[in-house]
Amino acid sequence: MDAAMLQRTKKSQMLEDHGDKDRAYRFKVLLPNGTSVCLTFQNPKPSMPFGDFIQRLEEEYSLTYRQFSSGKRKRDIDWKSGRLFLEDANDRKIRGEMNFKNFKPHECHILKLHDGSHESAYTFENMWDLTPVTDILKELPEEYTFETALADLIDNSLQAVWANDRRHKKLISVDVADDVISIFDTGPGMDGSDENSIVKWGKMGASLHRSLREQAIGGRPPYLTPFFGMFGYGGPLASMQLGRHALVSSKTKDSRKVYTLHLDREALLTGSNSNIQKKRRGSDSDSNWKTDGGMRIL
């Protein structure tokens, strides 16, 4: 290796070691009693003893549960269990130590805690944060019909299947019955990662194509461009128009993990009114919409 190449290699290593001085690791931990806790570690050491991570988790759970519990009695978690372990989105079990090198900084990673009990939850409180982008609240439609809401959801599926290549079918199925409406598509699917999160389906204003919505309006047949957005108000508003409850289930083609998002009309409307009042008062504290979710193996 010549001197110039060696110098570039050393410089590259220095940038990797010291270029990102502020590293924040964020975790959403799903607990066996159906609750969830968020943890953030700022500039941690490369690894942490598993017991220390669990202790931090237990402390945060105690604080969060006292302040924001729904009031329902939850079963106790066996924090001292010898069968305690964490499981990440790739089915890796974590017992000995928490190795932060296995996780990307500045992203939120979903972990599931197991305490050895057979009573394990499949739905978790406040798993997803659906707080809308601020400007969407200023442009909610005055009238939103059944047909428009249904078209909005189908529009989401059209955008999803558009991403499929020639090897994968572009299929959308819509079934409208008296008491339930189901929409199925063969798009790439969603998970819990920041870039492909199921939250983007349920979060108004989070669409990657929102800024290019105008390109699809007034277009020519067959209208199947990647930037539909002709309705653009997303899953929550459409679901609230069509019914009182909605269940969104999705998985990616390369994973057996199914992620679910639960929407409740009354809860979202209550959250919306609360957020609007806080914004009028100039307050942003606790201004969010959170909803239940789940993660299971198919």
mmCIF file of N, CA and C in Angstrom, residues 9-76:
data_model
loop_
_atom_site.group_PDB
_atom_site.id
_atom_site.type_symbol
_atom_site.label_atom_id
_atom_site.label_comp_id
_atom_site.label_asym_id
_atom_site.label_seq_id
_atom_site.Cartn_x
_atom_site.Cartn_y
_atom_site.Cartn_z
ATOM 1 N N THR A 9 -6.645 6.129 3.938
ATOM 2 C CA THR A 9 -7.282 5.113 4.766
ATOM 3 C C THR A 9 -7.347 5.563 6.217
ATOM 4 N N LYS A 10 -6.241 6.128 6.715
ATOM 5 C CA LYS A 10 -6.229 6.609 8.095
ATOM 6 C C LYS A 10 -7.221 7.745 8.288
ATOM 7 N N LYS A 11 -7.292 8.640 7.271
ATOM 8 C CA LYS A 11 -8.232 9.754 7.375
ATOM 9 C C LYS A 11 -9.666 9.251 7.390
ATOM 10 N N SER A 12 -9.951 8.230 6.553
ATOM 11 C CA SER A 12 -11.291 7.654 6.521
ATOM 12 C C SER A 12 -11.648 7.020 7.843
ATOM 13 N N GLN A 13 -10.703 6.306 8.456
ATOM 14 C CA GLN A 13 -10.954 5.685 9.750
ATOM 15 C C GLN A 13 -11.208 6.727 10.822
ATOM 16 N N MET A 14 -10.473 7.845 10.762
ATOM 17 C CA MET A 14 -10.685 8.910 11.748
ATOM 18 C C MET A 14 -12.067 9.510 11.604
ATOM 19 N N LEU A 15 -12.546 9.672 10.339
ATOM 20 C CA LEU A 15 -13.887 10.207 10.132
ATOM 21 C C LEU A 15 -14.941 9.262 10.659
ATOM 22 N N GLU A 16 -14.728 7.946 10.470
ATOM 23 C CA GLU A 16 -15.685 6.965 10.964
ATOM 24 C C GLU A 16 -15.724 6.956 12.477
ATOM 25 N N ASP A 17 -14.523 7.122 13.111
ATOM 26 C CA ASP A 17 -14.456 7.036 14.564
ATOM 27 C C ASP A 17 -14.931 8.308 15.245
ATOM 28 N N HIS A 18 -14.699 9.458 14.578
ATOM 29 C CA HIS A 18 -14.942 10.717 15.282
ATOM 30 C C HIS A 18 -15.889 11.646 14.535
ATOM 31 N N GLY A 19 -16.336 11.252 13.348
ATOM 32 C CA GLY A 19 -17.164 12.146 12.548
ATOM 33 C C GLY A 19 -18.552 12.353 13.126
ATOM 34 N N ASP A 20 -19.062 11.376 13.833
ATOM 35 C CA ASP A 20 -20.412 11.473 14.384
ATOM 36 C C ASP A 20 -20.313 11.469 15.905
ATOM 37 N N LYS A 21 -20.016 12.631 16.460
ATOM 38 C CA LYS A 21 -19.771 12.713 17.893
ATOM 39 C C LYS A 21 -21.054 12.559 18.696
ATOM 40 N N ASP A 22 -22.154 13.056 18.167
ATOM 41 C CA ASP A 22 -23.427 12.965 18.872
ATOM 42 C C ASP A 22 -24.230 11.805 18.292
ATOM 43 N N ARG A 23 -24.285 10.731 19.045
ATOM 44 C CA ARG A 23 -25.002 9.535 18.597
ATOM 45 C C ARG A 23 -26.145 9.259 19.569
ATOM 46 N N ALA A 24 -27.339 9.255 19.046
ATOM 47 C CA ALA A 24 -28.517 8.966 19.867
ATOM 48 C C ALA A 24 -29.137 7.664 19.373
ATOM 49 N N TYR A 25 -29.314 6.717 20.286
ATOM 50 C CA TYR A 25 -29.940 5.442 19.960
ATOM 51 C C TYR A 25 -31.329 5.413 20.603
ATOM 52 N N ARG A 26 -32.347 5.270 19.766
ATOM 53 C CA ARG A 26 -33.721 5.289 20.263
ATOM 54 C C ARG A 26 -34.351 3.907 20.118
ATOM 55 N N PHE A 27 -35.062 3.500 21.164
ATOM 56 C CA PHE A 27 -35.707 2.190 21.179
ATOM 57 C C PHE A 27 -37.160 2.322 21.620
ATOM 58 N N LYS A 28 -38.030 1.599 20.945
ATOM 59 C CA LYS A 28 -39.402 1.410 21.396
ATOM 60 C C LYS A 28 -39.485 -0.030 21.877
ATOM 61 N N VAL A 29 -39.665 -0.203 23.192
ATOM 62 C CA VAL A 29 -39.657 -1.539 23.789
ATOM 63 C C VAL A 29 -41.082 -1.964 24.095
ATOM 64 N N LEU A 30 -41.504 -3.074 23.493
ATOM 65 C CA LEU A 30 -42.834 -3.632 23.728
ATOM 66 C C LEU A 30 -42.754 -4.587 24.910
ATOM 67 N N LEU A 31 -43.567 -4.345 25.930
ATOM 68 C CA LEU A 31 -43.480 -5.102 27.170
ATOM 69 C C LEU A 31 -44.535 -6.207 27.211
ATOM 70 N N PRO A 32 -44.281 -7.282 27.948
ATOM 71 C CA PRO A 32 -45.176 -8.446 27.927
ATOM 72 C C PRO A 32 -46.566 -8.206 28.501
ATOM 73 N N ASN A 33 -46.777 -7.076 29.177
ATOM 74 C CA ASN A 33 -48.109 -6.804 29.720
ATOM 75 C C ASN A 33 -48.923 -5.858 28.833
ATOM 76 N N GLY A 34 -48.466 -5.641 27.576
ATOM 77 C CA GLY A 34 -49.246 -4.847 26.637
ATOM 78 C C GLY A 34 -48.978 -3.360 26.680
ATOM 79 N N THR A 35 -47.910 -2.944 27.317
ATOM 80 C CA THR A 35 -47.527 -1.537 27.309
ATOM 81 C C THR A 35 -46.255 -1.383 26.480
ATOM 82 N N SER A 36 -45.859 -0.155 26.237
ATOM 83 C CA SER A 36 -44.634 0.104 25.489
ATOM 84 C C SER A 36 -43.919 1.306 26.091
ATOM 85 N N VAL A 37 -42.603 1.288 25.987
ATOM 86 C CA VAL A 37 -41.782 2.336 26.593
ATOM 87 C C VAL A 37 -40.734 2.782 25.578
ATOM 88 N N CYS A 38 -40.463 4.081 25.538
ATOM 89 C CA CYS A 38 -39.419 4.627 24.669
ATOM 90 C C CYS A 38 -38.162 4.908 25.484
ATOM 91 N N LEU A 39 -37.033 4.504 24.965
ATOM 92 C CA LEU A 39 -35.748 4.751 25.610
ATOM 93 C C LEU A 39 -34.816 5.447 24.625
ATOM 94 N N THR A 40 -34.030 6.405 25.112
ATOM 95 C CA THR A 40 -33.022 7.080 24.298
ATOM 96 C C THR A 40 -31.695 7.066 25.047
ATOM 97 N N PHE A 41 -30.647 6.650 24.346
ATOM 98 C CA PHE A 41 -29.303 6.627 24.916
ATOM 99 C C PHE A 41 -28.435 7.573 24.095
ATOM 100 N N GLN A 42 -27.914 8.601 24.763
ATOM 101 C CA GLN A 42 -27.107 9.619 24.100
ATOM 102 C C GLN A 42 -25.634 9.296 24.281
ATOM 103 N N ASN A 43 -24.950 9.073 23.173
ATOM 104 C CA ASN A 43 -23.509 8.794 23.175
ATOM 105 C C ASN A 43 -23.123 7.698 24.175
ATOM 106 N N PRO A 44 -23.734 6.514 24.081
ATOM 107 C CA PRO A 44 -23.388 5.435 25.012
ATOM 108 C C PRO A 44 -22.058 4.781 24.636
ATOM 109 N N LYS A 45 -21.529 3.968 25.516
ATOM 110 C CA LYS A 45 -20.375 3.142 25.181
ATOM 111 C C LYS A 45 -20.829 2.103 24.145
ATOM 112 N N PRO A 46 -19.876 1.467 23.456
ATOM 113 C CA PRO A 46 -20.265 0.496 22.413
ATOM 114 C C PRO A 46 -21.190 -0.606 22.908
ATOM 115 N N SER A 47 -21.085 -0.962 24.176
ATOM 116 C CA SER A 47 -21.964 -2.002 24.710
ATOM 117 C C SER A 47 -22.357 -1.670 26.145
ATOM 118 N N MET A 48 -23.447 -2.297 26.590
ATOM 119 C CA MET A 48 -23.962 -2.081 27.933
ATOM 120 C C MET A 48 -24.384 -3.425 28.501
ATOM 121 N N PRO A 49 -24.066 -3.696 29.779
ATOM 122 C CA PRO A 49 -24.542 -4.942 30.386
ATOM 123 C C PRO A 49 -26.058 -5.054 30.281
ATOM 124 N N PHE A 50 -26.531 -6.237 30.005
ATOM 125 C CA PHE A 50 -27.962 -6.450 29.818
ATOM 126 C C PHE A 50 -28.754 -6.012 31.048
ATOM 127 N N GLY A 51 -28.215 -6.292 32.231
ATOM 128 C CA GLY A 51 -28.894 -5.913 33.467
ATOM 129 C C GLY A 51 -29.064 -4.414 33.604
ATOM 130 N N ASP A 52 -28.066 -3.641 33.137
ATOM 131 C CA ASP A 52 -28.163 -2.186 33.213
ATOM 132 C C ASP A 52 -29.242 -1.665 32.268
ATOM 133 N N PHE A 53 -29.328 -2.273 31.097
ATOM 134 C CA PHE A 53 -30.360 -1.871 30.139
ATOM 135 C C PHE A 53 -31.743 -2.156 30.712
ATOM 136 N N ILE A 54 -31.912 -3.330 31.316
ATOM 137 C CA ILE A 54 -33.206 -3.702 31.900
ATOM 138 C C ILE A 54 -33.558 -2.778 33.063
ATOM 139 N N GLN A 55 -32.559 -2.405 33.858
ATOM 140 C CA GLN A 55 -32.817 -1.498 34.977
ATOM 141 C C GLN A 55 -33.301 -0.143 34.470
ATOM 142 N N ARG A 56 -32.665 0.359 33.426
ATOM 143 C CA ARG A 56 -33.095 1.626 32.823
ATOM 144 C C ARG A 56 -34.505 1.484 32.267
ATOM 145 N N LEU A 57 -34.793 0.353 31.665
ATOM 146 C CA LEU A 57 -36.124 0.096 31.112
ATOM 147 C C LEU A 57 -37.174 0.052 32.218
ATOM 148 N N GLU A 58 -36.868 -0.618 33.301
ATOM 149 C CA GLU A 58 -37.812 -0.718 34.420
ATOM 150 C C GLU A 58 -38.093 0.656 35.021
ATOM 151 N N GLU A 59 -37.059 1.481 35.155
ATOM 152 C CA GLU A 59 -37.237 2.823 35.708
ATOM 153 C C GLU A 59 -38.123 3.673 34.797
ATOM 154 N N GLU A 60 -37.876 3.589 33.499
ATOM 155 C CA GLU A 60 -38.661 4.378 32.553
ATOM 156 C C GLU A 60 -40.104 3.888 32.508
ATOM 157 N N TYR A 61 -40.283 2.585 32.627
ATOM 158 C CA TYR A 61 -41.626 2.016 32.639
ATOM 159 C C TYR A 61 -42.403 2.525 33.859
ATOM 160 N N SER A 62 -41.762 2.522 35.011
ATOM 161 C CA SER A 62 -42.429 2.988 36.231
ATOM 162 C C SER A 62 -42.847 4.439 36.102
ATOM 163 N N LEU A 63 -41.984 5.253 35.532
ATOM 164 C CA LEU A 63 -42.292 6.672 35.363
ATOM 165 C C LEU A 63 -43.414 6.869 34.337
ATOM 166 N N THR A 64 -43.314 6.199 33.203
ATOM 167 C CA THR A 64 -44.308 6.346 32.138
ATOM 168 C C THR A 64 -45.658 5.813 32.567
ATOM 169 N N TYR A 65 -45.673 4.672 33.233
ATOM 170 C CA TYR A 65 -46.929 4.042 33.612
ATOM 171 C C TYR A 65 -47.680 4.882 34.640
ATOM 172 N N ARG A 66 -46.950 5.520 35.549
ATOM 173 C CA ARG A 66 -47.608 6.377 36.553
ATOM 174 C C ARG A 66 -48.265 7.590 35.896
ATOM 175 N N GLN A 67 -47.616 8.122 34.838
ATOM 176 C CA GLN A 67 -48.099 9.377 34.253
ATOM 177 C C GLN A 67 -49.148 9.178 33.165
ATOM 178 N N PHE A 68 -48.982 8.115 32.377
ATOM 179 C CA PHE A 68 -49.795 8.024 31.174
ATOM 180 C C PHE A 68 -50.589 6.734 31.070
ATOM 181 N N SER A 69 -50.718 5.998 32.116
ATOM 182 C CA SER A 69 -51.466 4.738 32.041
ATOM 183 C C SER A 69 -52.926 4.986 31.700
ATOM 184 N N SER A 70 -53.505 4.058 30.937
ATOM 185 C CA SER A 70 -54.918 4.172 30.565
ATOM 186 C C SER A 70 -55.842 3.892 31.735
ATOM 187 N N GLY A 71 -55.292 3.425 32.859
ATOM 188 C CA GLY A 71 -56.104 3.145 34.026
ATOM 189 C C GLY A 71 -56.451 1.679 34.172
ATOM 190 N N LYS A 72 -56.240 0.911 33.103
ATOM 191 C CA LYS A 72 -56.518 -0.516 33.163
ATOM 192 C C LYS A 72 -55.415 -1.229 33.939
ATOM 193 N N ARG A 73 -55.811 -2.179 34.741
ATOM 194 C CA ARG A 73 -54.854 -2.935 35.529
ATOM 195 C C ARG A 73 -54.031 -3.844 34.613
ATOM 196 N N LYS A 74 -52.720 -3.705 34.687
ATOM 197 C CA LYS A 74 -51.823 -4.525 33.889
ATOM 198 C C LYS A 74 -51.121 -5.537 34.780
ATOM 199 N N ARG A 75 -50.832 -6.691 34.209
ATOM 200 C CA ARG A 75 -50.132 -7.706 34.993
ATOM 201 C C ARG A 75 -48.717 -7.243 35.274
ATOM 202 N N ASP A 76 -48.155 -7.726 36.362
ATOM 203 C CA ASP A 76 -46.792 -7.366 36.733
ATOM 204 C C ASP A 76 -45.779 -8.007 35.787
#
